[in-house]
mmCIF file with all atom_site columns, C-alpha atoms in Angstrom:
data_model
loop_
_atom_site.group_PDB
_atom_site.id
_atom_site.type_symbol
_atom_site.label_atom_id
_atom_site.label_alt_id
_atom_site.label_comp_id
_atom_site.label_asym_id
_atom_site.label_entity_id
_atom_site.label_seq_id
_atom_site.pdbx_PDB_ins_code
_atom_site.Cartn_x
_atom_site.Cartn_y
_atom_site.Cartn_z
_atom_site.occupancy
_atom_site.B_iso_or_equiv
_atom_site.pdbx_formal_charge
_atom_site.auth_seq_id
_atom_site.auth_comp_id
_atom_site.auth_asym_id
_atom_site.auth_atom_id
_atom_site.pdbx_PDB_model_num
ATOM 1   C CA . ALA Q 1 1   ? -15.735 -7.009  -4.023  1.00 84.00 ? 221 ALA Q CA 1
ATOM 2   C CA . GLN Q 1 2   ? -13.283 -6.135  -0.943  1.00 91.00 ? 222 GLN Q CA 1
ATOM 3   C CA . LYS Q 1 3   ? -13.772 -2.652  0.742   1.00 96.00 ? 223 LYS Q CA 1
ATOM 4   C CA . ILE Q 1 4   ? -12.207 -0.993  3.218   1.00 98.00 ? 224 ILE Q CA 1
ATOM 5   C CA . THR Q 1 5   ? -13.914 1.892   5.436   1.00 98.00 ? 225 THR Q CA 1
ATOM 6   C CA . GLN Q 1 6   ? -11.790 4.283   7.989   1.00 98.00 ? 226 GLN Q CA 1
ATOM 7   C CA . THR Q 1 7   ? -14.259 6.933   9.457   1.00 97.00 ? 227 THR Q CA 1
ATOM 8   C CA . GLN Q 1 8   ? -11.781 9.078   10.864  1.00 97.00 ? 228 GLN Q CA 1
ATOM 9   C CA . PRO Q 1 9   ? -9.905  11.085  8.533   1.00 96.00 ? 229 PRO Q CA 1
ATOM 10  C CA . GLY Q 1 10  ? -8.187  13.172  11.935  1.00 97.00 ? 230 GLY Q CA 1
ATOM 11  C CA . MET Q 1 11  ? -7.261  11.932  15.200  1.00 96.00 ? 231 MET Q CA 1
ATOM 12  C CA . PHE Q 1 12  ? -5.302  13.662  18.145  1.00 96.00 ? 232 PHE Q CA 1
ATOM 13  C CA . VAL Q 1 13  ? -3.433  11.990  21.135  1.00 97.00 ? 233 VAL Q CA 1
ATOM 14  C CA . GLN Q 1 14  ? -1.502  13.206  23.927  1.00 98.00 ? 234 GLN Q CA 1
ATOM 15  C CA . GLU Q 1 15  ? 2.562   11.674  23.920  1.00 98.00 ? 235 GLU Q CA 1
ATOM 16  C CA . LYS Q 1 16  ? 3.107   8.512   25.440  1.00 97.00 ? 236 LYS Q CA 1
ATOM 17  C CA . GLU Q 1 17  ? -1.091  8.055   25.339  1.00 98.00 ? 237 GLU Q CA 1
ATOM 18  C CA . ALA Q 1 18  ? -2.973  4.426   23.510  1.00 98.00 ? 238 ALA Q CA 1
ATOM 19  C CA . VAL Q 1 19  ? -4.658  5.301   20.378  1.00 98.00 ? 239 VAL Q CA 1
ATOM 20  C CA . THR Q 1 20  ? -6.819  3.125   18.542  1.00 98.00 ? 240 THR Q CA 1
ATOM 21  C CA . LEU Q 1 21  ? -7.516  3.433   14.692  1.00 98.00 ? 241 LEU Q CA 1
ATOM 22  C CA . ASP Q 1 22  ? -10.618 2.322   12.583  1.00 98.00 ? 242 ASP Q CA 1
ATOM 23  C CA . CYS Q 1 23  ? -11.165 0.209   10.465  1.00 98.00 ? 243 CYS Q CA 1
ATOM 24  C CA . THR Q 1 24  ? -13.625 -2.009  9.468   1.00 98.00 ? 244 THR Q CA 1
ATOM 25  C CA . TYR Q 1 25  ? -13.707 -4.317  6.064   1.00 98.00 ? 245 TYR Q CA 1
ATOM 26  C CA . ASP Q 1 26  ? -16.319 -6.063  4.012   1.00 97.00 ? 246 ASP Q CA 1
ATOM 27  C CA . THR Q 1 27  ? -15.082 -9.167  1.640   1.00 94.00 ? 247 THR Q CA 1
ATOM 28  C CA . SER Q 1 28  ? -16.457 -12.241 0.044   1.00 91.00 ? 248 SER Q CA 1
ATOM 29  C CA . ASP Q 1 29  ? -12.757 -13.895 -0.135  1.00 90.00 ? 249 ASP Q CA 1
ATOM 30  C CA . PRO Q 1 30  ? -12.991 -16.548 2.554   1.00 89.00 ? 250 PRO Q CA 1
ATOM 31  C CA . SER Q 1 31  ? -9.088  -16.093 3.043   1.00 90.00 ? 251 SER Q CA 1
ATOM 32  C CA . TYR Q 1 32  ? -7.736  -13.178 3.456   1.00 93.00 ? 252 TYR Q CA 1
ATOM 33  C CA . GLY Q 1 33  ? -5.569  -10.576 5.300   1.00 94.00 ? 253 GLY Q CA 1
ATOM 34  C CA . LEU Q 1 34  ? -5.461  -7.256  6.866   1.00 96.00 ? 254 LEU Q CA 1
ATOM 35  C CA . PHE Q 1 35  ? -2.581  -4.651  6.406   1.00 97.00 ? 255 PHE Q CA 1
ATOM 36  C CA . TRP Q 1 36  ? -1.933  -1.199  8.709   1.00 98.00 ? 256 TRP Q CA 1
ATOM 37  C CA . TYR Q 1 37  ? 0.656   1.004   6.796   1.00 98.00 ? 257 TYR Q CA 1
ATOM 38  C CA . LYS Q 1 38  ? 2.057   4.272   7.984   1.00 98.00 ? 258 LYS Q CA 1
ATOM 39  C CA . GLN Q 1 39  ? 2.592   6.958   5.539   1.00 98.00 ? 259 GLN Q CA 1
ATOM 40  C CA . PRO Q 1 40  ? 4.351   9.677   7.298   1.00 98.00 ? 260 PRO Q CA 1
ATOM 41  C CA . SER Q 1 41  ? 5.481   13.400  5.344   1.00 96.00 ? 261 SER Q CA 1
ATOM 42  C CA . SER Q 1 42  ? 8.257   12.355  3.603   1.00 96.00 ? 262 SER Q CA 1
ATOM 43  C CA . GLY Q 1 43  ? 6.034   10.230  1.781   1.00 96.00 ? 263 GLY Q CA 1
ATOM 44  C CA . GLU Q 1 44  ? 6.759   6.725   2.109   1.00 96.00 ? 264 GLU Q CA 1
ATOM 45  C CA . MET Q 1 45  ? 4.697   3.688   2.959   1.00 97.00 ? 265 MET Q CA 1
ATOM 46  C CA . ILE Q 1 46  ? 5.866   1.567   6.220   1.00 97.00 ? 266 ILE Q CA 1
ATOM 47  C CA . PHE Q 1 47  ? 4.097   -1.780  6.683   1.00 97.00 ? 267 PHE Q CA 1
ATOM 48  C CA . LEU Q 1 48  ? 3.741   -2.025  10.396  1.00 98.00 ? 268 LEU Q CA 1
ATOM 49  C CA . ILE Q 1 49  ? 1.429   -5.993  11.102  1.00 97.00 ? 269 ILE Q CA 1
ATOM 50  C CA . TYR Q 1 50  ? -0.383  -8.285  9.384   1.00 96.00 ? 270 TYR Q CA 1
ATOM 51  C CA . GLN Q 1 51  ? -3.326  -10.235 10.989  1.00 96.00 ? 271 GLN Q CA 1
ATOM 52  C CA . GLY Q 1 52  ? -4.671  -13.049 8.328   1.00 94.00 ? 272 GLY Q CA 1
ATOM 53  C CA . SER Q 1 53  ? -8.273  -14.091 8.343   1.00 94.00 ? 273 SER Q CA 1
ATOM 54  C CA . TYR Q 1 54  ? -7.532  -17.664 10.165  1.00 92.00 ? 274 TYR Q CA 1
ATOM 55  C CA . ASP Q 1 55  ? -4.946  -16.192 12.604  1.00 91.00 ? 275 ASP Q CA 1
ATOM 56  C CA . GLN Q 1 56  ? -6.437  -17.065 16.059  1.00 89.00 ? 276 GLN Q CA 1
ATOM 57  C CA . GLN Q 1 57  ? -4.400  -14.338 17.844  1.00 94.00 ? 277 GLN Q CA 1
ATOM 58  C CA . ASN Q 1 58  ? -4.571  -10.629 17.102  1.00 96.00 ? 278 ASN Q CA 1
ATOM 59  C CA . ALA Q 1 59  ? -1.182  -9.752  16.048  1.00 96.00 ? 279 ALA Q CA 1
ATOM 60  C CA . THR Q 1 60  ? 0.925   -8.007  17.574  1.00 97.00 ? 280 THR Q CA 1
ATOM 61  C CA . GLU Q 1 61  ? 4.434   -5.728  16.888  1.00 97.00 ? 281 GLU Q CA 1
ATOM 62  C CA . GLY Q 1 62  ? 6.018   -4.182  18.941  1.00 97.00 ? 282 GLY Q CA 1
ATOM 63  C CA . ARG Q 1 63  ? 3.880   -0.781  20.097  1.00 98.00 ? 283 ARG Q CA 1
ATOM 64  C CA . TYR Q 1 64  ? 1.540   -1.878  17.370  1.00 98.00 ? 284 TYR Q CA 1
ATOM 65  C CA . SER Q 1 65  ? -1.464  -4.362  18.389  1.00 98.00 ? 285 SER Q CA 1
ATOM 66  C CA . LEU Q 1 66  ? -4.343  -5.466  15.922  1.00 98.00 ? 286 LEU Q CA 1
ATOM 67  C CA . ASN Q 1 67  ? -7.713  -5.477  17.506  1.00 97.00 ? 287 ASN Q CA 1
ATOM 68  C CA . PHE Q 1 68  ? -9.211  -8.561  15.292  1.00 97.00 ? 288 PHE Q CA 1
ATOM 69  C CA . GLN Q 1 69  ? -12.948 -8.954  15.228  1.00 97.00 ? 289 GLN Q CA 1
ATOM 70  C CA . LYS Q 1 70  ? -13.895 -11.019 12.526  1.00 95.00 ? 290 LYS Q CA 1
ATOM 71  C CA . ALA Q 1 71  ? -18.144 -11.343 13.248  1.00 95.00 ? 291 ALA Q CA 1
ATOM 72  C CA . ARG Q 1 72  ? -17.801 -7.333  13.188  1.00 96.00 ? 292 ARG Q CA 1
ATOM 73  C CA . LYS Q 1 73  ? -15.425 -7.274  10.406  1.00 97.00 ? 293 LYS Q CA 1
ATOM 74  C CA . SER Q 1 74  ? -13.578 -4.706  12.017  1.00 98.00 ? 294 SER Q CA 1
ATOM 75  C CA . ALA Q 1 75  ? -9.523  -4.776  12.235  1.00 98.00 ? 295 ALA Q CA 1
ATOM 76  C CA . ASN Q 1 76  ? -8.280  -2.078  14.667  1.00 98.00 ? 296 ASN Q CA 1
ATOM 77  C CA . LEU Q 1 77  ? -5.073  -0.698  15.086  1.00 98.00 ? 297 LEU Q CA 1
ATOM 78  C CA . VAL Q 1 78  ? -3.679  0.082   18.536  1.00 98.00 ? 298 VAL Q CA 1
ATOM 79  C CA . ILE Q 1 79  ? -1.018  2.071   18.579  1.00 98.00 ? 299 ILE Q CA 1
ATOM 80  C CA . SER Q 1 80  ? 0.429   1.972   22.915  1.00 97.00 ? 300 SER Q CA 1
ATOM 81  C CA . ALA Q 1 81  ? 2.500   5.046   24.376  1.00 97.00 ? 301 ALA Q CA 1
ATOM 82  C CA . SER Q 1 82  ? 2.898   7.791   21.240  1.00 98.00 ? 302 SER Q CA 1
ATOM 83  C CA . GLN Q 1 83  ? 5.808   8.835   20.269  1.00 98.00 ? 303 GLN Q CA 1
ATOM 84  C CA . LEU Q 1 84  ? 6.246   12.236  18.334  1.00 98.00 ? 304 LEU Q CA 1
ATOM 85  C CA . GLY Q 1 85  ? 7.267   10.013  15.635  1.00 97.00 ? 305 GLY Q CA 1
ATOM 86  C CA . ASP Q 1 86  ? 3.999   8.308   15.148  1.00 98.00 ? 306 ASP Q CA 1
ATOM 87  C CA . SER Q 1 87  ? 2.477   11.663  13.618  1.00 98.00 ? 307 SER Q CA 1
ATOM 88  C CA . ALA Q 1 88  ? 1.703   10.531  10.331  1.00 98.00 ? 308 ALA Q CA 1
ATOM 89  C CA . MET Q 1 89  ? -1.074  8.853   7.812   1.00 98.00 ? 309 MET Q CA 1
ATOM 90  C CA . TYR Q 1 90  ? -2.136  5.273   8.427   1.00 98.00 ? 310 TYR Q CA 1
ATOM 91  C CA . PHE Q 1 91  ? -3.667  3.503   6.127   1.00 98.00 ? 311 PHE Q CA 1
ATOM 92  C CA . CYS Q 1 92  ? -5.625  -0.006  6.624   1.00 98.00 ? 312 CYS Q CA 1
ATOM 93  C CA . ALA Q 1 93  ? -5.853  -2.511  3.482   1.00 97.00 ? 313 ALA Q CA 1
ATOM 94  C CA . ILE Q 1 94  ? -7.472  -5.481  2.722   1.00 96.00 ? 314 ILE Q CA 1
ATOM 95  C CA . GLY Q 1 95  ? -5.543  -8.691  0.562   1.00 92.00 ? 315 GLY Q CA 1
ATOM 96  C CA . GLY Q 1 96  ? -7.775  -11.288 -0.994  1.00 87.00 ? 316 GLY Q CA 1
ATOM 97  C CA . ALA Q 1 97  ? -6.958  -14.166 -3.201  1.00 81.00 ? 317 ALA Q CA 1
ATOM 98  C CA . THR Q 1 98  ? -5.319  -12.261 -6.198  1.00 81.00 ? 318 THR Q CA 1
ATOM 99  C CA . ASN Q 1 99  ? -3.100  -10.149 -3.232  1.00 81.00 ? 319 ASN Q CA 1
ATOM 100 C CA . LYS Q 1 100 ? -4.114  -7.044  -4.565  1.00 90.00 ? 320 LYS Q CA 1
ATOM 101 C CA . LEU Q 1 101 ? -4.101  -4.452  -1.668  1.00 94.00 ? 321 LEU Q CA 1
ATOM 102 C CA . ILE Q 1 102 ? -7.647  -2.675  -1.096  1.00 96.00 ? 322 ILE Q CA 1
ATOM 103 C CA . PHE Q 1 103 ? -6.618  0.706   0.869   1.00 97.00 ? 323 PHE Q CA 1
ATOM 104 C CA . GLY Q 1 104 ? -8.585  2.972   2.890   1.00 98.00 ? 324 GLY Q CA 1
ATOM 105 C CA . THR Q 1 105 ? -8.809  6.817   2.628   1.00 97.00 ? 325 THR Q CA 1
ATOM 106 C CA . GLY Q 1 106 ? -6.852  6.533   5.729   1.00 98.00 ? 326 GLY Q CA 1
ATOM 107 C CA . THR Q 1 107 ? -6.279  8.576   9.184   1.00 98.00 ? 327 THR Q CA 1
ATOM 108 C CA . LEU Q 1 108 ? -4.144  11.490  9.728   1.00 98.00 ? 328 LEU Q CA 1
ATOM 109 C CA . LEU Q 1 109 ? -2.610  11.071  13.870  1.00 98.00 ? 329 LEU Q CA 1
ATOM 110 C CA . ALA Q 1 110 ? -1.192  13.624  15.328  1.00 98.00 ? 330 ALA Q CA 1
ATOM 111 C CA . VAL Q 1 111 ? 0.425   13.681  17.973  1.00 98.00 ? 331 VAL Q CA 1
ATOM 112 C CA . GLN Q 1 112 ? 0.536   16.398  21.004  1.00 97.00 ? 332 GLN Q CA 1
ATOM 113 C CA . PRO Q 1 113 ? 3.662   16.852  22.791  1.00 95.00 ? 333 PRO Q CA 1
ATOM 114 C CA . ASP B 2 1   ? 20.402  -2.311  1.745   1.00 67.00 ? 233 ASP B CA 1
ATOM 115 C CA . THR B 2 2   ? 17.843  -1.049  -0.002  1.00 71.00 ? 234 THR B CA 1
ATOM 116 C CA . ALA B 2 3   ? 14.651  -3.677  -0.097  1.00 93.00 ? 235 ALA B CA 1
ATOM 117 C CA . VAL B 2 4   ? 12.268  -1.708  -2.884  1.00 97.00 ? 236 VAL B CA 1
ATOM 118 C CA . SER B 2 5   ? 13.802  0.897   -5.385  1.00 97.00 ? 237 SER B CA 1
ATOM 119 C CA . GLN B 2 6   ? 12.348  3.431   -7.592  1.00 97.00 ? 238 GLN B CA 1
ATOM 120 C CA . THR B 2 7   ? 13.788  5.762   -10.120 1.00 97.00 ? 239 THR B CA 1
ATOM 121 C CA . PRO B 2 8   ? 13.614  8.879   -10.418 1.00 97.00 ? 240 PRO B CA 1
ATOM 122 C CA . LYS B 2 9   ? 11.646  9.921   -6.836  1.00 97.00 ? 241 LYS B CA 1
ATOM 123 C CA . TYR B 2 10  ? 10.708  12.781  -9.182  1.00 98.00 ? 242 TYR B CA 1
ATOM 124 C CA . LEU B 2 11  ? 9.230   13.726  -12.203 1.00 97.00 ? 243 LEU B CA 1
ATOM 125 C CA . VAL B 2 12  ? 8.574   16.830  -13.876 1.00 98.00 ? 244 VAL B CA 1
ATOM 126 C CA . THR B 2 13  ? 7.144   16.375  -17.719 1.00 97.00 ? 245 THR B CA 1
ATOM 127 C CA . GLN B 2 14  ? 5.309   18.131  -19.668 1.00 97.00 ? 246 GLN B CA 1
ATOM 128 C CA . MET B 2 15  ? 1.886   16.704  -21.939 1.00 97.00 ? 247 MET B CA 1
ATOM 129 C CA . GLY B 2 16  ? 2.309   14.641  -24.258 1.00 97.00 ? 248 GLY B CA 1
ATOM 130 C CA . ASN B 2 17  ? 5.390   13.340  -23.515 1.00 98.00 ? 249 ASN B CA 1
ATOM 131 C CA . ASP B 2 18  ? 6.410   9.348   -22.634 1.00 98.00 ? 250 ASP B CA 1
ATOM 132 C CA . LYS B 2 19  ? 8.337   8.725   -19.613 1.00 98.00 ? 251 LYS B CA 1
ATOM 133 C CA . SER B 2 20  ? 9.580   5.583   -17.491 1.00 98.00 ? 252 SER B CA 1
ATOM 134 C CA . ILE B 2 21  ? 9.776   5.011   -13.814 1.00 98.00 ? 253 ILE B CA 1
ATOM 135 C CA . LYS B 2 22  ? 11.912  2.167   -13.226 1.00 98.00 ? 254 LYS B CA 1
ATOM 136 C CA . CYS B 2 23  ? 11.249  -0.481  -9.965  1.00 98.00 ? 255 CYS B CA 1
ATOM 137 C CA . GLU B 2 24  ? 13.825  -3.114  -8.698  1.00 97.00 ? 256 GLU B CA 1
ATOM 138 C CA . GLN B 2 25  ? 13.715  -5.341  -4.960  1.00 97.00 ? 257 GLN B CA 1
ATOM 139 C CA . ASN B 2 26  ? 16.134  -7.188  -4.207  1.00 96.00 ? 258 ASN B CA 1
ATOM 140 C CA . LEU B 2 27  ? 13.969  -9.130  -1.510  1.00 95.00 ? 259 LEU B CA 1
ATOM 141 C CA . GLY B 2 28  ? 13.983  -12.344 -3.685  1.00 93.00 ? 260 GLY B CA 1
ATOM 142 C CA . HIS B 2 29  ? 10.255  -12.262 -4.248  1.00 93.00 ? 261 HIS B CA 1
ATOM 143 C CA . ASP B 2 30  ? 7.913   -13.322 -6.663  1.00 91.00 ? 262 ASP B CA 1
ATOM 144 C CA . THR B 2 31  ? 5.223   -10.915 -6.960  1.00 93.00 ? 263 THR B CA 1
ATOM 145 C CA . MET B 2 32  ? 5.811   -7.040  -8.227  1.00 95.00 ? 264 MET B CA 1
ATOM 146 C CA . TYR B 2 33  ? 2.754   -4.361  -8.359  1.00 95.00 ? 265 TYR B CA 1
ATOM 147 C CA . TRP B 2 34  ? 2.212   -0.392  -9.454  1.00 97.00 ? 266 TRP B CA 1
ATOM 148 C CA . TYR B 2 35  ? 0.093   1.189   -7.421  1.00 97.00 ? 267 TYR B CA 1
ATOM 149 C CA . LYS B 2 36  ? -1.164  4.923   -7.921  1.00 97.00 ? 268 LYS B CA 1
ATOM 150 C CA . GLN B 2 37  ? -1.676  7.625   -5.000  1.00 98.00 ? 269 GLN B CA 1
ATOM 151 C CA . ASP B 2 38  ? -3.394  10.330  -5.917  1.00 96.00 ? 270 ASP B CA 1
ATOM 152 C CA . SER B 2 39  ? -4.091  13.504  -4.695  1.00 95.00 ? 271 SER B CA 1
ATOM 153 C CA . LYS B 2 40  ? -6.407  12.672  -2.075  1.00 95.00 ? 272 LYS B CA 1
ATOM 154 C CA . LYS B 2 41  ? -3.828  10.418  -1.060  1.00 95.00 ? 273 LYS B CA 1
ATOM 155 C CA . PHE B 2 42  ? -6.195  7.251   -1.918  1.00 96.00 ? 274 PHE B CA 1
ATOM 156 C CA . LEU B 2 43  ? -4.400  4.444   -3.368  1.00 97.00 ? 275 LEU B CA 1
ATOM 157 C CA . LYS B 2 44  ? -4.852  2.007   -6.233  1.00 96.00 ? 276 LYS B CA 1
ATOM 158 C CA . ILE B 2 45  ? -3.804  -1.000  -7.609  1.00 96.00 ? 277 ILE B CA 1
ATOM 159 C CA . MET B 2 46  ? -2.979  -0.593  -10.973 1.00 96.00 ? 278 MET B CA 1
ATOM 160 C CA . PHE B 2 47  ? -0.806  -3.719  -11.685 1.00 93.00 ? 279 PHE B CA 1
ATOM 161 C CA . SER B 2 48  ? 1.136   -7.202  -10.520 1.00 92.00 ? 280 SER B CA 1
ATOM 162 C CA . TYR B 2 49  ? 3.415   -9.251  -11.966 1.00 91.00 ? 281 TYR B CA 1
ATOM 163 C CA . ASN B 2 50  ? 4.371   -12.679 -10.500 1.00 89.00 ? 282 ASN B CA 1
ATOM 164 C CA . ASN B 2 51  ? 7.335   -14.270 -11.921 1.00 85.00 ? 283 ASN B CA 1
ATOM 165 C CA . LYS B 2 52  ? 7.209   -12.154 -14.952 1.00 84.00 ? 284 LYS B CA 1
ATOM 166 C CA . GLU B 2 53  ? 3.730   -13.077 -15.939 1.00 88.00 ? 285 GLU B CA 1
ATOM 167 C CA . LEU B 2 54  ? 0.634   -10.307 -15.819 1.00 90.00 ? 286 LEU B CA 1
ATOM 168 C CA . ILE B 2 55  ? -1.861  -11.166 -13.262 1.00 88.00 ? 287 ILE B CA 1
ATOM 169 C CA . ILE B 2 56  ? -3.855  -8.253  -12.371 1.00 87.00 ? 288 ILE B CA 1
ATOM 170 C CA . ASN B 2 57  ? -4.618  -5.380  -14.931 1.00 87.00 ? 289 ASN B CA 1
ATOM 171 C CA . GLU B 2 58  ? -7.010  -2.885  -12.928 1.00 89.00 ? 290 GLU B CA 1
ATOM 172 C CA . THR B 2 59  ? -8.943  -1.058  -15.425 1.00 78.00 ? 291 THR B CA 1
ATOM 173 C CA . VAL B 2 60  ? -5.584  1.260   -16.839 1.00 86.00 ? 292 VAL B CA 1
ATOM 174 C CA . PRO B 2 61  ? -5.525  3.407   -19.821 1.00 91.00 ? 293 PRO B CA 1
ATOM 175 C CA . ASN B 2 62  ? -3.378  1.730   -22.420 1.00 92.00 ? 294 ASN B CA 1
ATOM 176 C CA . ARG B 2 63  ? -1.222  4.956   -21.892 1.00 96.00 ? 295 ARG B CA 1
ATOM 177 C CA . PHE B 2 64  ? 0.354   2.958   -19.010 1.00 95.00 ? 296 PHE B CA 1
ATOM 178 C CA . SER B 2 65  ? 2.086   -0.159  -19.943 1.00 94.00 ? 297 SER B CA 1
ATOM 179 C CA . PRO B 2 66  ? 4.288   -3.004  -17.606 1.00 94.00 ? 298 PRO B CA 1
ATOM 180 C CA . LYS B 2 67  ? 7.383   -4.810  -18.603 1.00 94.00 ? 299 LYS B CA 1
ATOM 181 C CA . SER B 2 68  ? 8.989   -6.826  -16.273 1.00 93.00 ? 300 SER B CA 1
ATOM 182 C CA . PRO B 2 69  ? 12.156  -8.087  -17.275 1.00 92.00 ? 301 PRO B CA 1
ATOM 183 C CA . ASP B 2 70  ? 12.762  -10.599 -15.026 1.00 92.00 ? 302 ASP B CA 1
ATOM 184 C CA . LYS B 2 71  ? 11.140  -10.572 -11.384 1.00 90.00 ? 303 LYS B CA 1
ATOM 185 C CA . ALA B 2 72  ? 13.352  -9.065  -9.768  1.00 95.00 ? 304 ALA B CA 1
ATOM 186 C CA . HIS B 2 73  ? 12.458  -5.878  -11.497 1.00 96.00 ? 305 HIS B CA 1
ATOM 187 C CA . LEU B 2 74  ? 8.636   -4.323  -12.532 1.00 96.00 ? 306 LEU B CA 1
ATOM 188 C CA . ASN B 2 75  ? 8.991   -1.101  -14.949 1.00 96.00 ? 307 ASN B CA 1
ATOM 189 C CA . LEU B 2 76  ? 6.435   1.581   -15.760 1.00 97.00 ? 308 LEU B CA 1
ATOM 190 C CA . HIS B 2 77  ? 5.813   2.897   -18.902 1.00 97.00 ? 309 HIS B CA 1
ATOM 191 C CA . ILE B 2 78  ? 3.759   5.797   -20.071 1.00 97.00 ? 310 ILE B CA 1
ATOM 192 C CA . ASN B 2 79  ? 2.567   7.004   -23.327 1.00 97.00 ? 311 ASN B CA 1
ATOM 193 C CA . SER B 2 80  ? 1.271   10.508  -24.063 1.00 97.00 ? 312 SER B CA 1
ATOM 194 C CA . LEU B 2 81  ? 1.045   11.921  -20.779 1.00 97.00 ? 313 LEU B CA 1
ATOM 195 C CA . GLU B 2 82  ? -2.387  13.935  -19.265 1.00 97.00 ? 314 GLU B CA 1
ATOM 196 C CA . LEU B 2 83  ? -2.214  16.084  -16.648 1.00 97.00 ? 315 LEU B CA 1
ATOM 197 C CA . GLY B 2 84  ? -4.617  13.502  -14.246 1.00 95.00 ? 316 GLY B CA 1
ATOM 198 C CA . ASP B 2 85  ? -2.038  11.460  -14.702 1.00 96.00 ? 317 ASP B CA 1
ATOM 199 C CA . SER B 2 86  ? 0.062   13.461  -11.299 1.00 97.00 ? 318 SER B CA 1
ATOM 200 C CA . ALA B 2 87  ? 0.359   11.538  -8.387  1.00 97.00 ? 319 ALA B CA 1
ATOM 201 C CA . VAL B 2 88  ? 2.558   9.283   -6.830  1.00 98.00 ? 320 VAL B CA 1
ATOM 202 C CA . TYR B 2 89  ? 3.587   5.941   -8.291  1.00 98.00 ? 321 TYR B CA 1
ATOM 203 C CA . PHE B 2 90  ? 4.581   3.250   -5.808  1.00 98.00 ? 322 PHE B CA 1
ATOM 204 C CA . CYS B 2 91  ? 5.675   0.155   -6.568  1.00 98.00 ? 323 CYS B CA 1
ATOM 205 C CA . ALA B 2 92  ? 5.793   -2.942  -4.326  1.00 97.00 ? 324 ALA B CA 1
ATOM 206 C CA . SER B 2 93  ? 6.453   -6.242  -4.061  1.00 96.00 ? 325 SER B CA 1
ATOM 207 C CA . SER B 2 94  ? 5.588   -9.246  -1.794  1.00 94.00 ? 326 SER B CA 1
ATOM 208 C CA . GLN B 2 95  ? 7.001   -13.228 -1.212  1.00 89.00 ? 327 GLN B CA 1
ATOM 209 C CA . ARG B 2 96  ? 4.318   -14.634 -2.963  1.00 75.00 ? 328 ARG B CA 1
ATOM 210 C CA . THR B 2 97  ? 0.372   -14.661 -3.947  1.00 63.00 ? 329 THR B CA 1
ATOM 211 C CA . SER B 2 98  ? -1.413  -17.356 -2.656  1.00 60.00 ? 330 SER B CA 1
ATOM 212 C CA . GLY B 2 99  ? -4.919  -19.252 -2.711  1.00 61.00 ? 331 GLY B CA 1
ATOM 213 C CA . GLY B 2 100 ? -4.775  -18.658 0.715   1.00 68.00 ? 332 GLY B CA 1
ATOM 214 C CA . HIS B 2 101 ? -3.412  -15.316 2.353   1.00 77.00 ? 333 HIS B CA 1
ATOM 215 C CA . SER B 2 102 ? -0.120  -15.489 5.093   1.00 82.00 ? 334 SER B CA 1
ATOM 216 C CA . SER B 2 103 ? 1.929   -13.326 5.945   1.00 81.00 ? 335 SER B CA 1
ATOM 217 C CA . THR B 2 104 ? 4.332   -14.584 3.385   1.00 81.00 ? 336 THR B CA 1
ATOM 218 C CA . ASP B 2 105 ? 1.828   -11.632 1.268   1.00 86.00 ? 337 ASP B CA 1
ATOM 219 C CA . THR B 2 106 ? 2.624   -8.746  2.932   1.00 93.00 ? 338 THR B CA 1
ATOM 220 C CA . GLN B 2 107 ? 3.608   -6.294  0.353   1.00 95.00 ? 339 GLN B CA 1
ATOM 221 C CA . TYR B 2 108 ? 6.319   -3.518  0.406   1.00 96.00 ? 340 TYR B CA 1
ATOM 222 C CA . PHE B 2 109 ? 6.444   -0.307  -1.080  1.00 97.00 ? 341 PHE B CA 1
ATOM 223 C CA . GLY B 2 110 ? 9.344   0.967   -3.000  1.00 97.00 ? 342 GLY B CA 1
ATOM 224 C CA . PRO B 2 111 ? 9.544   4.909   -2.014  1.00 97.00 ? 343 PRO B CA 1
ATOM 225 C CA . GLY B 2 112 ? 7.348   6.802   -4.706  1.00 98.00 ? 344 GLY B CA 1
ATOM 226 C CA . THR B 2 113 ? 7.670   8.310   -7.276  1.00 98.00 ? 345 THR B CA 1
ATOM 227 C CA . ARG B 2 114 ? 6.359   11.665  -7.973  1.00 98.00 ? 346 ARG B CA 1
ATOM 228 C CA . LEU B 2 115 ? 5.007   12.834  -11.206 1.00 98.00 ? 347 LEU B CA 1
ATOM 229 C CA . THR B 2 116 ? 3.935   15.976  -12.343 1.00 98.00 ? 348 THR B CA 1
ATOM 230 C CA . VAL B 2 117 ? 2.892   16.783  -15.282 1.00 98.00 ? 349 VAL B CA 1
ATOM 231 C CA . LEU B 2 118 ? 2.538   20.006  -16.737 1.00 97.00 ? 350 LEU B CA 1
#
């Protein structure tokens, strides 16, 4: 069985600062992928970044980077230079052999001006 | 230009009614999914189809029946709606399922359908 744990229900960050959203996972699949999605108040689910379990380098997409520590089973999302529009719920998810996504409970990020 | 679309966006109905939610993707993906997001924002997989074949069927009541007429469409039909069915339902698609995971397994979500059962 796969599991995602997001221990931060809510986070505050000042505009233009960096913020790290925590995610730890558990899986028995040898090959898996880790995903981060953003859900703004409008409700849509926006894909941000992907990290494969065999990827040697940490994934980056613009201001988003994924701090992947396989031995610790963690896949933290780092958002650099926070913007007001980054205020949203952020979900970490894991996909394995069947590719069904198992989601964490989410972290609500508030960016303050 | 819409990648994954769902209709309707909002659905308000009475208990006991039957309703359908439609989903279409124009990404050329092989696999489509249905997820349910409850009032606490928790997202859970319901079904997955690959090339019109059911491959994931979580412990969902029989009142929920997915139908995939072709690989670009995955509809969700719900019979005898109950209060507990009130939620946001998301359709998603990905390029492929695989034994070895890769970025092509990324799932892209539709805008969601907010179902309210009165």
